[in-house]
Coordinates of C-alpha atoms and ligand atoms in Angstrom, one line a residue:
X1 CA 0.1 -0.1 0.2
X2 CA 1.3 3.4 -0.8
X3 CA 1.5 6.2 1.8
X4 CA -1.3 7.9 -0.2
X5 CA -3.8 5.0 -0.2
X6 CA -3.0 4.7 3.5
X7 CA -3.7 8.4 4.3
X8 CA -7.1 8.3 2.3
X9 CA -8.0 5.1 4.6
X10 CA -7.1 6.7 7.4
X11 CA -9.0 9.7 6.6
X12 CA -12.0 7.8 5.7
X13 CA -12.0 5.9 9.1
X14 CA -11.6 9.3 11.0
X15 CA -14.8 10.4 9.5
X16 CA -16.7 7.0 10.1
X17 CA -15.2 6.8 13.6
X18 CA -15.4 10.4 14.5
X19 CA -11.6 10.1 15.4
X20 CA -8.7 12.9 15.7
X21 CA -5.3 12.1 15.0
X22 CA -2.7 14.2 17.2
X23 CA 1.1 14.1 16.7
X24 CA 4.1 15.2 18.6
X25 CA 6.9 17.4 16.9
X26 CA 9.2 14.5 17.4
X27 CA 7.1 12.1 15.1
X28 CA 8.0 10.9 12.0
X29 CA 7.3 13.5 8.9
X30 CA 4.8 11.1 7.4
X31 CA 3.0 10.8 10.6
X32 CA 2.9 14.7 11.3
X33 CA 1.7 15.2 8.0
X34 CA -1.6 13.2 8.4
X35 CA -2.4 14.4 11.8
X36 CA -5.3 16.8 12.7
X37 CA -2.8 18.8 15.1
X38 CA 0.8 18.8 15.6
X39 CA 2.1 20.1 19.0
X40 CA 4.0 19.4 22.3
X41 CA 2.5 17.3 24.8
X42 CA 0.8 20.4 26.8
X43 CA -0.7 21.7 23.7
X44 CA -2.3 18.0 22.5
X45 CA -3.3 17.1 26.0
X46 CA -5.4 20.6 25.8
X47 CA -6.5 19.7 22.5
X48 CA -7.6 16.2 23.3
X49 CA -9.8 17.8 26.2
X50 CA -11.5 20.4 24.0
X51 CA -12.4 18.1 21.1
X52 CA -15.8 16.4 20.9
X53 CA -14.2 13.6 18.9
X54 CA -14.9 10.0 20.4
X55 CA -11.4 8.5 19.6
X56 CA -8.1 10.2 20.0
X57 CA -5.0 8.7 18.2
X58 CA -2.1 10.1 20.2
X59 CA 1.1 9.6 18.2
X60 CA 3.8 10.2 20.8
X61 CA 4.9 8.3 23.6
X62 CA 3.4 6.7 26.7
X63 CA 3.2 9.3 29.1
X64 CA 1.8 11.8 26.6
X65 CA -1.1 9.8 25.6
X66 CA -1.8 9.2 29.5
X67 CA -1.6 12.8 30.2
X68 CA -4.3 13.2 27.5
X69 CA -6.2 10.4 29.1
X70 CA -6.0 12.2 32.4
X71 CA -7.7 15.3 30.9
X72 CA -10.2 13.5 28.7
X73 CA -11.3 10.2 30.8
X74 CA -14.3 9.9 29.0
X75 CA -12.7 9.6 25.7
X76 CA -11.1 6.8 24.1
X77 CA -7.2 7.4 23.8
X78 CA -5.1 5.1 21.6
X79 CA -1.4 4.6 21.3
X80 CA -0.6 3.1 18.2
X81 CA 2.7 1.7 19.6
X82 CA 2.3 0.5 23.3
X83 CA 5.9 0.2 23.9
X84 CA 6.6 3.7 22.9
X85 CA 8.2 5.0 26.3
X86 CA 10.3 7.6 27.4
X87 CA 13.7 6.8 28.7
X88 CA 13.5 9.8 31.2
X89 CA 9.9 9.1 32.4
X90 CA 11.4 5.5 33.3
X91 CA 14.0 7.0 35.4
X92 CA 11.5 7.6 38.1
X93 CA 10.2 4.6 39.6
X94 CA 6.8 4.7 41.6
X95 CA 8.1 3.3 44.9
X96 CA 11.0 5.9 45.0
X97 CA 8.8 8.8 44.5
X98 CA 6.4 7.6 47.0
X99 CA 9.0 7.2 49.5
X100 CA 10.6 10.4 49.0
X101 CA 6.9 12.0 49.5
X102 CA 6.6 10.1 52.6
X103 CA 10.2 11.2 53.9
X104 CA 9.5 14.8 52.8
X105 CA 6.1 15.7 53.5
X106 CA 6.6 19.5 53.5
X107 CA 8.7 19.5 50.2
X108 CA 6.6 20.7 47.0
X109 CA 7.1 18.1 44.5
X110 CA 7.4 19.8 40.8
X111 CA 7.1 16.7 38.4
X112 CA 8.1 17.3 34.8
X113 CA 5.5 15.9 32.4
X114 CA 7.8 13.3 31.2
X115 CA 6.7 10.9 33.9
X116 CA 4.1 8.2 34.5
X117 CA 0.8 9.0 35.6
X118 CA 1.6 6.5 38.7
X119 CA 4.4 8.9 39.7
X120 CA 2.5 12.0 39.1
X121 CA 0.0 10.9 42.1
X122 CA 2.7 12.1 44.2
X123 CA 3.4 15.5 42.9
X124 CA 2.0 18.9 43.6
X125 CA 2.1 20.3 40.4
X126 CA 3.0 19.2 36.9
X127 CA 5.4 21.4 34.5
X128 CA 6.4 21.1 30.9
X129 CA 9.4 22.8 29.1
X130 CA 7.2 25.5 28.0
X131 CA 5.9 26.6 31.3
X132 CA 8.8 25.0 33.7
X133 CA 10.5 28.2 34.5
X134 CA 7.3 30.3 35.1
X135 CA 5.8 27.5 37.6
X136 CA 9.2 26.9 39.4
X137 CA 9.5 30.5 40.0
X138 CA 5.9 30.9 41.2
X139 CA 6.5 28.0 43.8
X140 CA 10.1 29.4 44.8
X141 CA 8.2 32.6 46.3
X142 CA 6.5 30.4 48.7
X143 CA 10.0 29.9 50.5
X144 CA 9.5 25.7 51.2
X145 CA 11.8 23.2 50.0
X146 CA 11.1 21.9 46.4
X147 CA 12.0 18.8 44.5
X148 CA 12.4 18.9 40.6
X149 CA 12.3 15.8 38.7
X150 CA 12.5 13.5 36.6
X151 CA 14.9 15.9 34.6
X152 CA 17.6 17.4 36.6
X153 CA 18.9 19.6 33.5
X154 CA 15.6 21.8 33.1
X155 CA 16.0 22.1 37.0
X156 CA 19.7 22.9 36.9
X157 CA 18.7 25.7 34.3
X158 CA 16.3 27.3 36.6
X159 CA 18.6 27.7 39.3
X160 CA 21.1 29.3 36.8
X161 CA 18.5 31.6 35.9
X162 CA 17.3 32.8 39.1
X163 CA 19.4 32.7 42.7
X164 CA 16.4 32.5 44.5
X165 CA 15.5 29.0 43.2
X166 CA 16.8 26.2 45.0
X167 CA 15.8 22.7 44.0
X168 CA 16.4 19.2 45.2
X169 CA 17.2 17.5 41.8
X170 CA 15.8 14.0 40.8
X171 CA 18.7 12.0 38.9
X172 CA 17.0 11.8 36.0
X173 CA 17.5 13.0 32.2
X174 CA 17.1 12.3 28.6
X175 CA 19.9 10.5 26.9
X176 CA 20.1 11.9 23.8
X177 CA 19.8 15.7 25.0
X178 CA 22.1 15.0 27.9
X179 CA 24.4 13.4 25.8
X180 CA 25.2 16.7 23.7
X181 CA 28.2 18.6 24.4
X182 CA 29.8 22.0 24.5
X183 CA 32.5 20.8 21.9
X184 CA 29.8 19.7 19.5
X185 CA 28.1 23.1 19.7
X186 CA 31.6 24.8 18.8
X187 CA 32.2 22.5 16.1
X188 CA 28.7 23.1 14.5
X189 CA 29.2 27.0 15.1
X190 CA 32.4 26.8 13.3
X191 CA 30.9 24.7 10.3
X192 CA 28.0 27.3 10.4
X193 CA 29.2 30.6 11.0
X194 CA 26.1 32.6 10.1
X195 CA 23.9 30.3 12.2
X196 CA 22.1 30.5 15.4
X197 CA 22.5 27.6 17.7
X198 CA 19.1 27.2 19.7
X199 CA 18.5 24.4 22.3
X200 CA 15.9 22.4 24.5
X201 CA 16.5 22.8 28.3
X202 CA 16.8 19.2 28.5
X203 CA 20.4 19.8 27.3
X204 CA 23.1 20.2 29.8
X205 CA 23.9 23.5 31.1
X206 CA 27.5 24.0 29.3
X207 CA 25.3 23.4 25.9
X208 CA 22.6 25.8 26.9
X209 CA 25.2 28.3 27.8
X210 CA 26.2 28.5 24.0
X211 CA 22.6 29.0 23.0
X212 CA 20.9 32.4 21.6
X213 CA 17.7 30.7 22.6
X214 CA 16.6 28.1 25.2
X215 CA 13.1 26.9 24.6
X216 CA 10.5 23.7 24.3
X217 CA 9.8 22.5 21.0
X218 CA 6.9 25.1 20.6
X219 CA 9.2 27.8 21.8
X220 CA 12.1 26.8 19.5
X221 CA 9.6 26.5 16.4
X222 CA 8.1 30.2 17.2
X223 CA 11.6 31.4 17.6
X224 CA 12.9 30.4 14.4
X225 CA 9.7 31.5 12.7
X226 CA 10.0 35.1 14.2
X227 CA 13.9 35.6 14.1
X228 CA 15.6 37.6 11.4
X229 CA 18.2 35.1 11.4
X230 CA 18.3 32.6 8.3
X231 CA 20.1 29.5 9.7
X232 CA 19.9 27.6 12.7
X233 CA 21.6 24.8 14.5
X234 CA 19.0 22.8 16.2
X235 CA 19.7 21.5 19.8
X236 CA 16.7 19.3 20.1
X237 CA 15.1 16.1 18.4
X238 CA 15.3 15.8 14.5
X239 CA 11.5 16.0 14.3
X240 CA 10.9 19.6 15.1
X241 CA 13.0 20.5 11.9
X242 CA 10.0 19.2 9.7
X243 CA 7.7 21.8 11.4
X244 CA 10.5 24.4 11.3
X245 CA 10.8 23.8 7.6
X246 CA 7.2 23.8 6.8
X247 CA 6.9 27.6 8.6
X248 CA 10.2 28.8 7.2
X249 CA 10.7 27.6 3.6
X250 CA 13.5 30.0 3.1
X251 CA 15.7 29.1 6.2
X252 CA 18.2 26.4 7.2
X253 CA 18.4 24.1 9.9
X254 CA 21.2 22.0 10.8
X255 CA 20.7 19.5 13.8
X256 CA 23.4 19.8 16.2
X257 CA 24.1 16.1 16.1
X258 CA 23.0 12.9 14.4
X259 CA 22.3 11.5 18.1
X260 CA 19.3 13.7 18.0
X261 CA 17.0 10.8 17.1
X262 CA 14.7 9.5 19.7
X263 CA 14.3 5.9 19.3
X264 CA 10.9 5.9 21.2
X265 CA 9.3 8.7 19.2
X266 CA 10.5 6.8 16.1
X267 CA 8.7 3.4 16.9
X268 CA 5.6 4.8 15.5
X269 CA 5.2 4.0 11.8
X270 CA 2.4 5.0 9.6
X271 CA 1.4 1.2 9.6
X272 CA 0.8 1.4 13.1
X273 CA -1.2 4.5 13.1
X274 CA -3.1 2.9 10.1
X275 CA -3.7 -0.7 12.3
X276 CA -4.4 1.1 15.6
X277 CA -7.2 3.2 14.1
X278 CA -8.5 0.5 11.7
X279 CA -8.7 -1.9 14.9
X280 CA -9.1 0.4 17.8
X281 CA -6.5 -1.4 19.8
X282 CA -4.0 -0.1 22.5
X283 CA -6.1 2.0 24.6
X284 CA -4.8 3.9 27.4
X285 CA -6.4 2.7 30.6
X286 CA -5.5 4.3 34.1
X287 CA -7.1 3.0 37.2
X288 CA -9.6 5.4 38.6
X289 CA -8.0 5.8 42.0
X290 CA -4.6 6.7 40.2
X291 CA -6.1 8.9 37.6
X292 CA -7.9 11.0 40.5
X293 CA -4.8 11.7 42.5
X294 CA -2.5 12.3 39.2
X295 CA -5.0 14.6 37.6
X296 CA -4.8 17.0 40.3
X297 CA -1.3 17.9 39.3
X298 CA -2.1 18.4 35.7
X299 CA -5.0 20.5 36.5
X300 CA -3.0 22.6 38.9
X301 CA -0.4 23.5 36.1
X302 CA -3.3 24.5 33.9
X303 CA -4.4 26.9 36.3
X304 CA -1.1 28.3 36.6
X305 CA -0.4 28.4 32.8
X306 CA -3.4 30.7 32.1
Ligands
CIZ1 O1 6.4 18.4 26.5 C1 6.8 18.3 25.4 O2 6.2 17.8 24.5 C2 8.4 17.8 25.2 C3 8.6 16.5 25.8 C4 9.2 18.5 25.0 C5 8.8 19.7 24.5 O3 9.7 20.8 24.7 O4 7.7 20.0 23.6
SF4_2 FE1 12.0 11.1 26.2 FE2 14.1 12.2 25.4 FE3 12.5 11.0 23.8 FE4 11.6 13.5 24.8 S1 13.5 12.7 23.3 S2 10.6 11.3 24.6 S3 12.8 12.9 27.0 S4 13.5 9.8 25.5

């Protein structure tokens, strides 16, 4: 079957089943192209809660589909490849965060969205790379001890930006972002002297210090769209370049490193989306008691992001 034939069939099923397809910016281009909405995990979860579709096929990784399910408990949320996880989210285990909560009852737990619903149960608030700095700043004013996790790098970045912020950091990270180095950035800058380097806050501080702009996928895409500059060295997962090139056909984008290819995100192929929508398999289910507790920190984030 050709891509075009698959697209036609998918569009037909979408109408018949009143389904929509959401895709993260890190997904394969052919998945982004058939999606009704492409975005970051926050925007996609909000979209999931607003739509009147009965079925949401979430092309991304497991924690993202879970977050969408938390916000839309009555809808059928499907994840085309159930094994598509997130290395960083798996660096926090439920028993460990539960123990931390018990041992630190007064600590405010700020939980990066890249975490399981089971772990989110123990958090006071959820954050994403788009609203992280703002929400951490908000809580820092309360003067209470704070834990940020599982991504230590965004936490370190927040502390570097404001001397008033003191965070206990969970020892988690994204392998592909954390693995990038200042040397790689300097080499790329030497190769592309007219390009601006932009980076995602999941990178290490030594990399972020070299960046003209630091932001979430959404932030980076908006930045390149508005910037006067014509060339960029991109310091995040390769999938974002598809949207950047669509919005800015006259600009050039160079990926900082070939390592910026998230294996988990790329597990989803067009065939998986096709089969998932056809068979309505891989439904995300979260036990009600867990969902009630985990939803609270996501709701709190939405309230603070207004
Ligand atoms: O929140 C998201 O979607 C992630 C994982 C990255 C980003 O910056 O959008
Ligand atoms: Fe997780 Fe890293 Fe992949 Fe993002 S790029 S989904 S943090 S493994």
